[in-house]
Amino acid sequence: MILISVPLCTMQIQFADQKQEFSKRPSKIGRRSLSRSISQSSTDSYSSAASYTDSSDDETSPRDKQQKNSKGNGDFCIKNIKQADFGRREIEIAEQEMPALMALRKRAQGEKPLAGAKVVGCTHITAQTAVLMETLSALGAQCRWAACNIYSTQNEVAAALAEGGFSVFAWKGESEDDFWWCIDRCVNVEGWQPNMILDDGGDLTHWIYKKYPNMFKKIKGIVEESVTGVHRLYQLSKAGKLCVPAMNVNDSVTKQKFDNLYCCRESILDGLKRTTDVMFGGKQVVVCGYGEVGKGCCAALKAMGSIVYVTEIDPICALQACMDGFRLVKLNEVIRQVDIVITCTGNKNVVVREYLDRMKNGCIVCNMGHSNTEIDVASLRTPELTWERVRSQVDHVIWPDGKRIVLLAEGRLLNLSCSTVPTFVLSITATTQALALIELYNAPEGRYKQDVYLLPKKMDEYVASLHLPTFDAHLTELSDEQAKYLGLNKNGPFKPNYYR
């Protein structure tokens, strides 16, 4: 057990016991690579579902444009710097729904706990991320940022960040080559060496390991927030190849129970409605995976009157699904009859070509996991199948006999690609990320080894407490006698670190 001190509270941190496997992603890149490429028609619209749309935008690649902000700075690559005013308004709306992050900014900006930190980030670039980036800057950090998803960037928010002096390299509708180029521009810059990594999915960490391994000599730590990225870190640790400490934000309670569960409970309906205008009542839906994301999706769909089936590999999660009133099935048992297929596993090849061939006409197929590997989209790019663009991030894939399925976001993350997510839950995750960066950056040498660390319950409880005033909520305090009876400190933590 290692005692640590964060500028805002005293906590404990311990090694994560569980080591998990992950599936390696292809490292080969190419402008037309199927793993991240988008169909030609996918570039029809660059504006996000909730974004300001500038009809005067041309189709010139941002990489071929010379753009500067009002101060003459051109160290960025975005779609259109002229959209900055619209992005600033969206950021201001997000700030109102991110009370803890704004409180952290106000409390800690005087002492600048991240002074000297050079943070390179790869996350979804949205209004909520912008609030996090500006908070890190207010706490003293320098930031360079790329997008972890080719569809989720809000172009006007990227413009607002660029206008504000941030080095942002992202736009909605990047190609495979664009994606890695943007990451490389964040990392490989003369006179700037990152010393902290904030990653969502592990692609940034992977790129630095592959192209610039010597950079890890000056990097103090990695903060990772996704299932996919955490799996990669545990695999590196198991193989003895993790050369800096890493914080596993994904498995903190405030991330899993709030971002994963409550966020997906609301955003799954939003994404499906915006893209397909589908009515949920009476629809047969199969949700692959009953983790926190799957639980949120199932709860929302059940409440709307859908008939929900669940597939699972884990008997504990499977039993939870049964106890919650869902029918546990194998995918091949229901694939011919369901109207909607949703993947939430974090795995690969969950929905393969065999299942896609057997789906009914008009079946909607989408993914709520971070990675685009769950649906075998590459198998659909064959001469006998026809692709038709319906609207932004909505495709008909048509079989020779006329059968068609509706594929959303080409198998990528539905809610952030096709809609937006609730700002309030992202405040919880972003605050946890910021605290993890502060701790790793300020930790004395030797406190953390080259391993993956789990965030302590005290930090979870602190982040949660910052959000309670929004609801005018009042915590009950233990009496001395009650605290002694339970063997707890009156100020927490109230649950053991292993509690999930």
Short mmCIF file of C-alpha atoms in Angstrom, two decimals:
data_model
loop_
_atom_site.label_atom_id
_atom_site.label_comp_id
_atom_site.label_asym_id
_atom_site.label_seq_id
_atom_site.Cartn_x
_atom_site.Cartn_y
_atom_site.Cartn_z
CA MET A 1 0.00 0.00 0.00
CA ILE A 2 1.47 3.37 -1.04
CA LEU A 3 0.38 6.63 0.55
CA ILE A 4 0.14 9.55 -1.84
CA SER A 5 -0.70 13.20 -1.60
CA VAL A 6 -2.77 15.09 -4.15
CA PRO A 7 -2.91 18.87 -3.84
CA LEU A 8 -6.61 18.60 -3.11
CA CYS A 9 -6.88 15.60 -0.82
CA THR A 10 -4.93 12.75 0.73
CA MET A 11 -5.50 9.36 -0.81
CA GLN A 12 -4.20 5.84 -1.07
CA ILE A 13 -3.36 4.01 -4.23
CA GLN A 14 -2.55 0.41 -4.95
CA PHE A 15 -1.56 -1.84 -7.78
CA ALA A 16 -4.37 -3.22 -9.87
CA ASP A 17 -4.34 -6.96 -9.25
CA GLN A 18 -6.09 -8.04 -12.38
CA LYS A 19 -4.07 -8.28 -15.55
CA GLN A 20 -6.09 -8.46 -18.74
CA GLU A 21 -5.35 -9.47 -22.30
CA PHE A 22 -6.01 -7.26 -25.28
CA SER A 23 -6.21 -7.69 -28.99
CA LYS A 24 -3.43 -5.96 -30.85
CA ARG A 25 -4.47 -3.42 -33.40
CA PRO A 26 -2.90 -3.30 -36.84
CA SER A 27 0.00 -0.91 -36.99
CA LYS A 28 0.17 -0.75 -40.76
CA ILE A 29 -1.12 2.53 -42.07
CA GLY A 30 -2.26 3.69 -45.42
CA ARG A 31 -4.56 6.37 -46.75
CA ARG A 32 -7.08 3.73 -47.88
CA SER A 33 -6.63 1.19 -45.07
CA LEU A 34 -9.90 -0.60 -44.29
CA SER A 35 -9.29 -0.60 -40.54
CA ARG A 36 -10.01 3.13 -40.29
CA SER A 37 -10.86 4.20 -43.81
CA ILE A 38 -14.17 5.76 -44.66
CA SER A 39 -16.13 5.33 -47.86
CA GLN A 40 -15.91 8.18 -50.33
CA SER A 41 -19.39 9.32 -49.42
CA SER A 42 -18.43 9.46 -45.74
CA THR A 43 -16.74 12.78 -46.38
CA ASP A 44 -20.03 14.34 -47.47
CA SER A 45 -20.53 16.03 -44.11
CA TYR A 46 -17.91 17.13 -41.65
CA SER A 47 -20.17 18.76 -39.12
CA SER A 48 -21.09 16.82 -36.00
CA ALA A 49 -24.71 15.93 -35.32
CA ALA A 50 -24.97 18.81 -32.88
CA SER A 51 -22.55 21.09 -34.66
CA TYR A 52 -22.85 24.30 -36.56
CA THR A 53 -22.75 23.54 -40.28
CA ASP A 54 -21.02 25.95 -42.63
CA SER A 55 -22.44 25.31 -46.09
CA SER A 56 -19.52 27.18 -47.62
CA ASP A 57 -17.03 24.53 -46.48
CA ASP A 58 -15.22 22.98 -49.41
CA GLU A 59 -13.84 19.48 -49.56
CA THR A 60 -10.19 20.52 -49.47
CA SER A 61 -8.32 18.45 -46.93
CA PRO A 62 -7.35 20.47 -43.85
CA ARG A 63 -3.82 19.16 -44.38
CA ASP A 64 -3.68 21.17 -47.61
CA LYS A 65 -4.86 24.44 -46.04
CA GLN A 66 -2.80 27.17 -44.44
CA GLN A 67 -4.75 28.48 -41.45
CA LYS A 68 -3.85 30.92 -38.70
CA ASN A 69 -5.78 32.16 -35.70
CA SER A 70 -6.31 35.86 -34.93
CA LYS A 71 -2.92 36.02 -33.19
CA GLY A 72 -1.09 34.64 -36.24
CA ASN A 73 -0.45 31.21 -34.75
CA GLY A 74 -0.73 28.32 -37.22
CA ASP A 75 0.37 25.36 -35.06
CA PHE A 76 -2.86 23.43 -35.58
CA CYS A 77 -4.80 21.61 -38.29
CA ILE A 78 -8.58 21.78 -38.21
CA LYS A 79 -11.49 22.07 -40.64
CA ASN A 80 -12.31 25.79 -40.45
CA ILE A 81 -10.93 28.39 -38.03
CA LYS A 82 -13.88 30.67 -38.91
CA GLN A 83 -16.18 28.47 -36.80
CA ALA A 84 -14.36 29.42 -33.58
CA ASP A 85 -17.13 31.69 -32.28
CA PHE A 86 -19.69 28.92 -32.54
CA GLY A 87 -17.34 26.51 -30.77
CA ARG A 88 -16.75 28.99 -27.95
CA ARG A 89 -20.50 29.15 -27.30
CA GLU A 90 -20.71 25.36 -27.13
CA ILE A 91 -17.81 25.27 -24.66
CA GLU A 92 -19.57 27.85 -22.49
CA ILE A 93 -22.69 25.67 -22.42
CA ALA A 94 -20.57 22.65 -21.44
CA GLU A 95 -18.95 24.59 -18.59
CA GLN A 96 -22.36 25.02 -16.97
CA GLU A 97 -22.81 21.22 -16.82
CA MET A 98 -19.28 20.44 -15.58
CA PRO A 99 -19.35 21.82 -12.02
CA ALA A 100 -16.58 19.68 -10.53
CA LEU A 101 -14.10 20.47 -13.27
CA MET A 102 -14.83 24.17 -12.96
CA ALA A 103 -14.48 23.91 -9.17
CA LEU A 104 -11.13 22.17 -9.62
CA ARG A 105 -10.02 24.93 -11.99
CA LYS A 106 -11.00 27.61 -9.47
CA ARG A 107 -9.42 25.91 -6.44
CA ALA A 108 -6.14 24.81 -7.97
CA GLN A 109 -5.29 27.44 -10.58
CA GLY A 110 -3.51 29.56 -7.95
CA GLU A 111 -0.98 26.88 -7.05
CA LYS A 112 -0.57 25.66 -10.65
CA PRO A 113 -0.06 21.93 -9.84
CA LEU A 114 0.65 21.20 -13.52
CA ALA A 115 3.20 23.99 -14.06
CA GLY A 116 5.80 22.60 -16.45
CA ALA A 117 3.62 19.69 -17.55
CA LYS A 118 3.53 19.07 -21.28
CA VAL A 119 0.47 16.94 -21.91
CA VAL A 120 -0.10 15.22 -25.22
CA GLY A 121 -3.67 13.96 -25.52
CA CYS A 122 -5.70 11.75 -27.82
CA THR A 123 -9.40 11.80 -26.94
CA HIS A 124 -12.73 12.73 -28.49
CA ILE A 125 -12.53 16.44 -29.26
CA THR A 126 -15.82 17.82 -28.08
CA ALA A 127 -17.00 20.76 -26.00
CA GLN A 128 -16.54 18.65 -22.86
CA THR A 129 -12.94 17.79 -23.75
CA ALA A 130 -12.33 21.46 -24.44
CA VAL A 131 -13.35 22.28 -20.85
CA LEU A 132 -10.85 19.67 -19.64
CA MET A 133 -8.07 21.03 -21.85
CA GLU A 134 -8.67 24.60 -20.73
CA THR A 135 -8.72 23.43 -17.12
CA LEU A 136 -5.36 21.68 -17.57
CA SER A 137 -4.02 24.89 -19.14
CA ALA A 138 -5.33 26.96 -16.21
CA LEU A 139 -3.48 24.59 -13.86
CA GLY A 140 -0.22 25.27 -15.70
CA ALA A 141 -0.01 22.59 -18.41
CA GLN A 142 0.87 22.97 -22.07
CA CYS A 143 -1.33 20.77 -24.27
CA ARG A 144 -1.19 19.29 -27.75
CA TRP A 145 -4.20 17.23 -28.85
CA ALA A 146 -5.44 14.82 -31.50
CA ALA A 147 -8.72 12.93 -31.89
CA CYS A 148 -9.15 9.28 -30.91
CA ASN A 149 -12.10 8.84 -33.29
CA ILE A 150 -12.38 9.97 -36.90
CA TYR A 151 -16.07 10.89 -36.58
CA SER A 152 -16.51 12.40 -33.13
CA THR A 153 -14.65 15.70 -33.51
CA GLN A 154 -16.84 18.79 -33.29
CA ASN A 155 -15.21 20.99 -35.89
CA GLU A 156 -16.35 24.27 -34.36
CA VAL A 157 -14.97 23.24 -30.94
CA ALA A 158 -11.62 22.37 -32.53
CA ALA A 159 -11.69 25.82 -34.11
CA ALA A 160 -12.38 27.49 -30.75
CA LEU A 161 -9.46 25.63 -29.19
CA ALA A 162 -7.15 26.61 -32.05
CA GLU A 163 -8.27 30.22 -31.71
CA GLY A 164 -7.50 29.98 -28.00
CA GLY A 165 -3.90 28.96 -28.71
CA PHE A 166 -4.15 25.18 -28.37
CA SER A 167 -2.31 22.96 -30.83
CA VAL A 168 -5.21 20.80 -32.05
CA PHE A 169 -4.99 18.39 -34.96
CA ALA A 170 -8.40 16.93 -35.73
CA TRP A 171 -11.46 17.22 -37.92
CA LYS A 172 -14.59 15.20 -38.48
CA GLY A 173 -14.18 12.58 -41.20
CA GLU A 174 -10.43 11.91 -41.10
CA SER A 175 -9.01 9.10 -43.22
CA GLU A 176 -6.71 6.40 -41.85
CA ASP A 177 -3.66 8.33 -42.96
CA ASP A 178 -5.06 11.59 -41.56
CA PHE A 179 -5.67 9.95 -38.18
CA TRP A 180 -2.07 8.85 -37.68
CA TRP A 181 -0.71 12.05 -39.25
CA CYS A 182 -2.58 14.12 -36.67
CA ILE A 183 -1.20 12.03 -33.81
CA ASP A 184 2.30 12.35 -35.23
CA ARG A 185 1.96 16.14 -35.51
CA CYS A 186 1.08 16.26 -31.81
CA VAL A 187 4.08 14.21 -30.77
CA ASN A 188 6.80 14.98 -33.28
CA VAL A 189 7.43 18.71 -32.98
CA GLU A 190 10.78 20.45 -32.72
CA GLY A 191 11.50 21.98 -29.34
CA TRP A 192 8.60 20.31 -27.52
CA GLN A 193 8.88 17.06 -25.57
CA PRO A 194 5.75 15.62 -23.89
CA ASN A 195 6.10 14.49 -20.28
CA MET A 196 2.50 13.28 -19.73
CA ILE A 197 0.10 11.24 -21.87
CA LEU A 198 -3.70 11.39 -21.67
CA ASP A 199 -5.09 8.66 -23.89
CA ASP A 200 -8.48 7.23 -24.82
CA GLY A 201 -8.08 3.88 -26.54
CA GLY A 202 -4.30 3.54 -26.48
CA ASP A 203 -3.55 4.70 -30.04
CA LEU A 204 -1.38 7.61 -28.92
CA THR A 205 0.58 5.42 -26.51
CA HIS A 206 0.95 2.78 -29.24
CA TRP A 207 2.24 5.36 -31.73
CA ILE A 208 4.88 6.70 -29.36
CA TYR A 209 6.04 3.16 -28.52
CA LYS A 210 6.25 2.37 -32.22
CA LYS A 211 7.80 5.57 -33.60
CA TYR A 212 9.41 7.48 -30.71
CA PRO A 213 10.24 5.04 -27.88
CA ASN A 214 13.02 7.30 -26.58
CA MET A 215 10.38 9.86 -25.58
CA PHE A 216 9.42 7.65 -22.66
CA LYS A 217 12.67 8.62 -20.95
CA LYS A 218 11.07 11.98 -20.10
CA ILE A 219 7.43 10.91 -19.81
CA LYS A 220 6.29 10.66 -16.18
CA GLY A 221 3.11 8.72 -16.75
CA ILE A 222 0.07 7.73 -18.77
CA VAL A 223 -3.58 8.30 -17.89
CA GLU A 224 -5.94 5.98 -19.81
CA GLU A 225 -9.74 6.02 -19.67
CA SER A 226 -11.04 3.29 -22.00
CA VAL A 227 -11.44 -0.49 -21.73
CA THR A 228 -9.45 -0.95 -24.93
CA GLY A 229 -6.56 1.26 -23.81
CA VAL A 230 -6.44 -0.28 -20.32
CA HIS A 231 -6.25 -3.77 -21.84
CA ARG A 232 -3.27 -2.64 -23.87
CA LEU A 233 -1.52 -1.23 -20.81
CA TYR A 234 -2.04 -4.40 -18.78
CA GLN A 235 -0.67 -6.44 -21.67
CA LEU A 236 2.42 -4.21 -21.87
CA SER A 237 2.87 -4.53 -18.11
CA LYS A 238 2.52 -8.30 -18.22
CA ALA A 239 5.13 -8.48 -20.96
CA GLY A 240 7.50 -6.21 -19.02
CA LYS A 241 7.32 -3.55 -21.75
CA LEU A 242 5.52 -0.80 -19.84
CA CYS A 243 8.32 1.69 -19.16
CA VAL A 244 6.34 4.37 -17.27
CA PRO A 245 3.61 4.29 -14.60
CA ALA A 246 0.02 4.33 -15.84
CA MET A 247 -3.26 5.24 -14.19
CA ASN A 248 -6.31 3.12 -15.01
CA VAL A 249 -9.14 5.64 -14.94
CA ASN A 250 -11.61 3.33 -16.68
CA ASP A 251 -11.99 1.03 -13.68
CA SER A 252 -12.61 3.79 -11.19
CA VAL A 253 -16.16 3.56 -9.86
CA THR A 254 -17.06 7.07 -10.98
CA LYS A 255 -16.06 6.18 -14.56
CA GLN A 256 -17.79 2.82 -14.79
CA LYS A 257 -20.96 3.58 -12.88
CA PHE A 258 -21.49 7.04 -14.34
CA ASP A 259 -19.79 7.56 -17.69
CA ASN A 260 -20.27 3.98 -18.89
CA LEU A 261 -23.69 3.26 -17.37
CA TYR A 262 -25.65 6.51 -17.12
CA CYS A 263 -24.08 8.12 -20.16
CA CYS A 264 -24.91 5.16 -22.42
CA ARG A 265 -28.38 4.83 -20.94
CA GLU A 266 -29.21 8.23 -22.39
CA SER A 267 -26.98 8.46 -25.46
CA ILE A 268 -27.90 5.12 -27.07
CA LEU A 269 -31.43 6.38 -27.72
CA ASP A 270 -30.14 9.75 -28.88
CA GLY A 271 -27.75 8.21 -31.41
CA LEU A 272 -30.34 5.81 -32.84
CA LYS A 273 -33.04 8.47 -33.08
CA ARG A 274 -30.86 11.03 -34.83
CA THR A 275 -29.60 8.56 -37.41
CA THR A 276 -32.64 6.39 -38.16
CA ASP A 277 -35.73 8.01 -36.57
CA VAL A 278 -36.57 4.51 -35.37
CA MET A 279 -39.43 3.87 -32.95
CA PHE A 280 -38.31 1.57 -30.14
CA GLY A 281 -41.64 0.25 -28.91
CA GLY A 282 -41.99 -3.43 -29.84
CA LYS A 283 -38.65 -3.62 -31.63
CA GLN A 284 -36.53 -6.72 -31.00
CA VAL A 285 -33.01 -5.70 -30.00
CA VAL A 286 -29.95 -7.79 -29.18
CA VAL A 287 -27.26 -6.16 -27.03
CA CYS A 288 -23.91 -7.94 -27.16
CA GLY A 289 -22.24 -7.57 -23.76
CA TYR A 290 -23.76 -6.78 -20.36
CA GLY A 291 -21.03 -4.73 -18.78
CA GLU A 292 -21.76 -1.20 -17.63
CA VAL A 293 -22.28 0.04 -21.21
CA GLY A 294 -24.55 -2.89 -22.04
CA LYS A 295 -26.52 -2.40 -18.82
CA GLY A 296 -27.16 1.23 -19.70
CA CYS A 297 -28.26 0.41 -23.25
CA CYS A 298 -30.56 -2.41 -22.13
CA ALA A 299 -32.21 -0.30 -19.43
CA ALA A 300 -32.99 2.50 -21.88
CA LEU A 301 -34.35 0.22 -24.58
CA LYS A 302 -36.46 -1.78 -22.12
CA ALA A 303 -37.96 1.44 -20.76
CA MET A 304 -38.96 2.41 -24.32
CA GLY A 305 -40.84 -0.85 -24.81
CA SER A 306 -38.28 -2.81 -26.81
CA ILE A 307 -37.89 -6.58 -26.52
CA VAL A 308 -34.26 -6.92 -25.45
CA TYR A 309 -31.98 -9.96 -25.75
CA VAL A 310 -28.48 -10.11 -24.28
CA THR A 311 -25.38 -12.09 -25.24
CA GLU A 312 -22.59 -12.60 -22.68
CA ILE A 313 -19.47 -14.69 -22.07
CA ASP A 314 -19.18 -13.89 -18.36
CA PRO A 315 -21.55 -15.97 -16.17
CA ILE A 316 -21.73 -13.21 -13.53
CA CYS A 317 -22.80 -10.54 -16.02
CA ALA A 318 -25.06 -13.11 -17.66
CA LEU A 319 -26.79 -13.81 -14.35
CA GLN A 320 -27.24 -10.08 -13.81
CA ALA A 321 -28.92 -9.83 -17.21
CA CYS A 322 -31.28 -12.65 -16.31
CA MET A 323 -32.12 -11.12 -12.93
CA ASP A 324 -32.80 -7.80 -14.65
CA GLY A 325 -35.39 -9.50 -16.84
CA PHE A 326 -33.50 -9.96 -20.10
CA ARG A 327 -33.38 -13.13 -22.18
CA LEU A 328 -29.83 -14.48 -22.43
CA VAL A 329 -29.17 -15.92 -25.89
CA LYS A 330 -26.46 -16.75 -28.37
CA LEU A 331 -26.30 -14.30 -31.26
CA ASN A 332 -26.93 -16.97 -33.89
CA GLU A 333 -30.20 -17.88 -32.17
CA VAL A 334 -31.82 -14.49 -32.73
CA ILE A 335 -29.88 -12.92 -35.60
CA ARG A 336 -32.62 -13.60 -38.18
CA GLN A 337 -35.40 -11.96 -36.18
CA VAL A 338 -33.96 -8.90 -34.43
CA ASP A 339 -34.47 -5.36 -35.66
CA ILE A 340 -31.40 -3.79 -34.02
CA VAL A 341 -27.96 -5.21 -33.14
CA ILE A 342 -25.79 -3.26 -30.66
CA THR A 343 -22.25 -4.32 -29.69
CA CYS A 344 -20.85 -3.32 -26.28
CA THR A 345 -18.05 -5.84 -25.65
CA GLY A 346 -14.72 -4.16 -26.42
CA ASN A 347 -13.83 -7.37 -28.28
CA LYS A 348 -13.28 -8.11 -31.97
CA ASN A 349 -15.36 -9.95 -34.58
CA VAL A 350 -18.50 -10.08 -32.46
CA VAL A 351 -20.72 -9.55 -35.51
CA VAL A 352 -19.06 -11.35 -38.41
CA ARG A 353 -20.06 -11.62 -42.09
CA GLU A 354 -22.01 -14.84 -41.44
CA TYR A 355 -24.32 -12.98 -39.04
CA LEU A 356 -24.57 -9.96 -41.33
CA ASP A 357 -25.66 -12.25 -44.20
CA ARG A 358 -28.44 -13.73 -42.05
CA MET A 359 -29.88 -10.46 -40.75
CA LYS A 360 -33.40 -9.46 -41.74
CA ASN A 361 -34.05 -6.70 -44.24
CA GLY A 362 -33.71 -3.28 -42.62
CA CYS A 363 -31.81 -4.45 -39.52
CA ILE A 364 -29.92 -1.61 -37.83
CA VAL A 365 -26.35 -2.46 -36.82
CA CYS A 366 -24.24 -0.27 -34.53
CA ASN A 367 -21.44 -0.29 -31.97
CA MET A 368 -21.30 1.29 -28.52
CA GLY A 369 -17.79 0.04 -27.68
CA HIS A 370 -14.70 2.20 -28.11
CA SER A 371 -13.01 0.23 -30.88
CA ASN A 372 -14.27 -0.33 -34.42
CA THR A 373 -13.33 -4.02 -34.34
CA GLU A 374 -16.59 -5.44 -32.95
CA ILE A 375 -18.45 -5.40 -36.27
CA ASP A 376 -16.56 -6.93 -39.20
CA VAL A 377 -17.15 -3.99 -41.52
CA ALA A 378 -14.20 -4.93 -43.73
CA SER A 379 -16.04 -8.09 -44.81
CA LEU A 380 -18.80 -5.90 -46.26
CA ARG A 381 -16.47 -4.09 -48.64
CA THR A 382 -16.78 -6.62 -51.42
CA PRO A 383 -17.90 -6.21 -55.07
CA GLU A 384 -21.21 -8.02 -54.66
CA LEU A 385 -22.45 -5.62 -51.97
CA THR A 386 -23.55 -2.05 -52.71
CA TRP A 387 -23.04 0.82 -50.27
CA GLU A 388 -25.41 3.78 -50.32
CA ARG A 389 -24.98 6.87 -48.17
CA VAL A 390 -28.29 7.80 -46.54
CA ARG A 391 -27.09 10.68 -44.40
CA SER A 392 -23.99 11.53 -42.40
CA GLN A 393 -22.72 8.33 -40.73
CA VAL A 394 -25.65 6.26 -42.00
CA ASP A 395 -25.14 3.70 -44.78
CA HIS A 396 -27.32 1.15 -46.52
CA VAL A 397 -25.39 -2.02 -47.32
CA ILE A 398 -27.36 -3.84 -50.01
CA TRP A 399 -27.11 -7.55 -50.91
CA PRO A 400 -27.64 -8.88 -54.48
CA ASP A 401 -31.17 -10.07 -53.60
CA GLY A 402 -32.14 -6.56 -52.48
CA LYS A 403 -31.82 -7.13 -48.73
CA ARG A 404 -30.26 -4.21 -46.94
CA ILE A 405 -28.99 -3.42 -43.48
CA VAL A 406 -28.53 0.03 -41.94
CA LEU A 407 -24.95 0.43 -40.71
CA LEU A 408 -24.25 3.35 -38.37
CA ALA A 409 -20.89 5.18 -38.18
CA GLU A 410 -19.28 2.36 -40.17
CA GLY A 411 -19.06 0.32 -36.97
CA ARG A 412 -17.50 3.06 -34.85
CA LEU A 413 -18.70 4.47 -31.56
CA LEU A 414 -22.34 5.39 -32.13
CA ASN A 415 -23.03 8.00 -29.48
CA LEU A 416 -19.99 10.22 -30.04
CA SER A 417 -19.98 9.69 -33.83
CA CYS A 418 -23.66 10.25 -34.48
CA SER A 419 -24.93 12.33 -31.59
CA THR A 420 -23.60 13.79 -28.37
CA VAL A 421 -23.28 12.50 -24.81
CA PRO A 422 -24.50 14.03 -21.54
CA THR A 423 -22.06 16.68 -20.41
CA PHE A 424 -22.60 16.10 -16.71
CA VAL A 425 -21.28 12.53 -16.67
CA LEU A 426 -18.27 13.61 -18.69
CA SER A 427 -17.54 16.14 -15.96
CA ILE A 428 -17.07 13.19 -13.60
CA THR A 429 -14.65 11.41 -15.92
CA ALA A 430 -12.74 14.57 -16.85
CA THR A 431 -12.27 15.55 -13.20
CA THR A 432 -10.88 12.10 -12.45
CA GLN A 433 -8.51 12.38 -15.42
CA ALA A 434 -7.27 15.76 -14.24
CA LEU A 435 -6.62 14.49 -10.70
CA ALA A 436 -4.77 11.46 -12.07
CA LEU A 437 -2.54 13.73 -14.17
CA ILE A 438 -1.83 15.93 -11.16
CA GLU A 439 -0.87 12.93 -9.03
CA LEU A 440 1.41 11.27 -11.57
CA TYR A 441 3.08 14.54 -12.52
CA ASN A 442 3.80 15.59 -8.94
CA ALA A 443 4.72 12.15 -7.56
CA PRO A 444 8.33 11.93 -6.30
CA GLU A 445 10.64 9.64 -8.21
CA GLY A 446 10.22 6.04 -7.16
CA ARG A 447 6.71 6.32 -5.78
CA TYR A 448 5.29 4.58 -8.84
CA LYS A 449 6.89 1.68 -10.61
CA GLN A 450 6.47 0.75 -14.25
CA ASP A 451 3.02 -0.72 -13.80
CA VAL A 452 -0.70 0.04 -14.02
CA TYR A 453 -2.25 1.62 -10.94
CA LEU A 454 -5.87 1.69 -9.92
CA LEU A 455 -7.29 4.95 -8.68
CA PRO A 456 -8.15 4.86 -4.96
CA LYS A 457 -11.68 4.94 -3.59
CA LYS A 458 -10.92 8.21 -1.81
CA MET A 459 -10.43 9.90 -5.17
CA ASP A 460 -13.72 8.43 -6.47
CA GLU A 461 -15.55 9.72 -3.43
CA TYR A 462 -13.96 13.16 -3.72
CA VAL A 463 -14.97 13.50 -7.38
CA ALA A 464 -18.52 12.42 -6.55
CA SER A 465 -18.73 14.90 -3.68
CA LEU A 466 -17.83 17.79 -5.99
CA HIS A 467 -20.95 17.06 -8.06
CA LEU A 468 -23.46 16.79 -5.21
CA PRO A 469 -24.06 20.55 -4.77
CA THR A 470 -25.59 20.59 -8.26
CA PHE A 471 -28.52 18.59 -6.85
CA ASP A 472 -28.69 20.51 -3.57
CA ALA A 473 -27.80 17.14 -2.02
CA HIS A 474 -26.75 16.85 1.64
CA LEU A 475 -24.64 13.95 2.88
CA THR A 476 -25.34 12.32 6.22
CA GLU A 477 -22.35 12.34 8.57
CA LEU A 478 -21.42 9.39 10.73
CA SER A 479 -21.33 9.86 14.45
CA ASP A 480 -18.14 8.86 16.27
CA GLU A 481 -19.92 5.81 17.59
CA GLN A 482 -21.18 4.78 14.16
CA ALA A 483 -17.78 5.27 12.55
CA LYS A 484 -16.15 3.14 15.24
CA TYR A 485 -18.79 0.43 14.81
CA LEU A 486 -18.13 0.23 11.06
CA GLY A 487 -14.38 0.65 11.43
CA LEU A 488 -14.37 3.70 9.15
CA ASN A 489 -12.90 7.17 9.15
CA LYS A 490 -15.73 9.69 9.40
CA ASN A 491 -14.42 11.41 6.27
CA GLY A 492 -14.00 8.21 4.23
CA PRO A 493 -13.15 6.27 2.26
CA PHE A 494 -16.43 4.48 2.86
CA LYS A 495 -15.78 1.50 0.59
CA PRO A 496 -12.67 -0.68 0.18
CA ASN A 497 -10.51 -0.25 -2.89
CA TYR A 498 -11.72 -3.53 -4.32
CA TYR A 499 -15.35 -2.40 -4.26
CA ARG A 500 -16.84 -2.12 -7.74
#
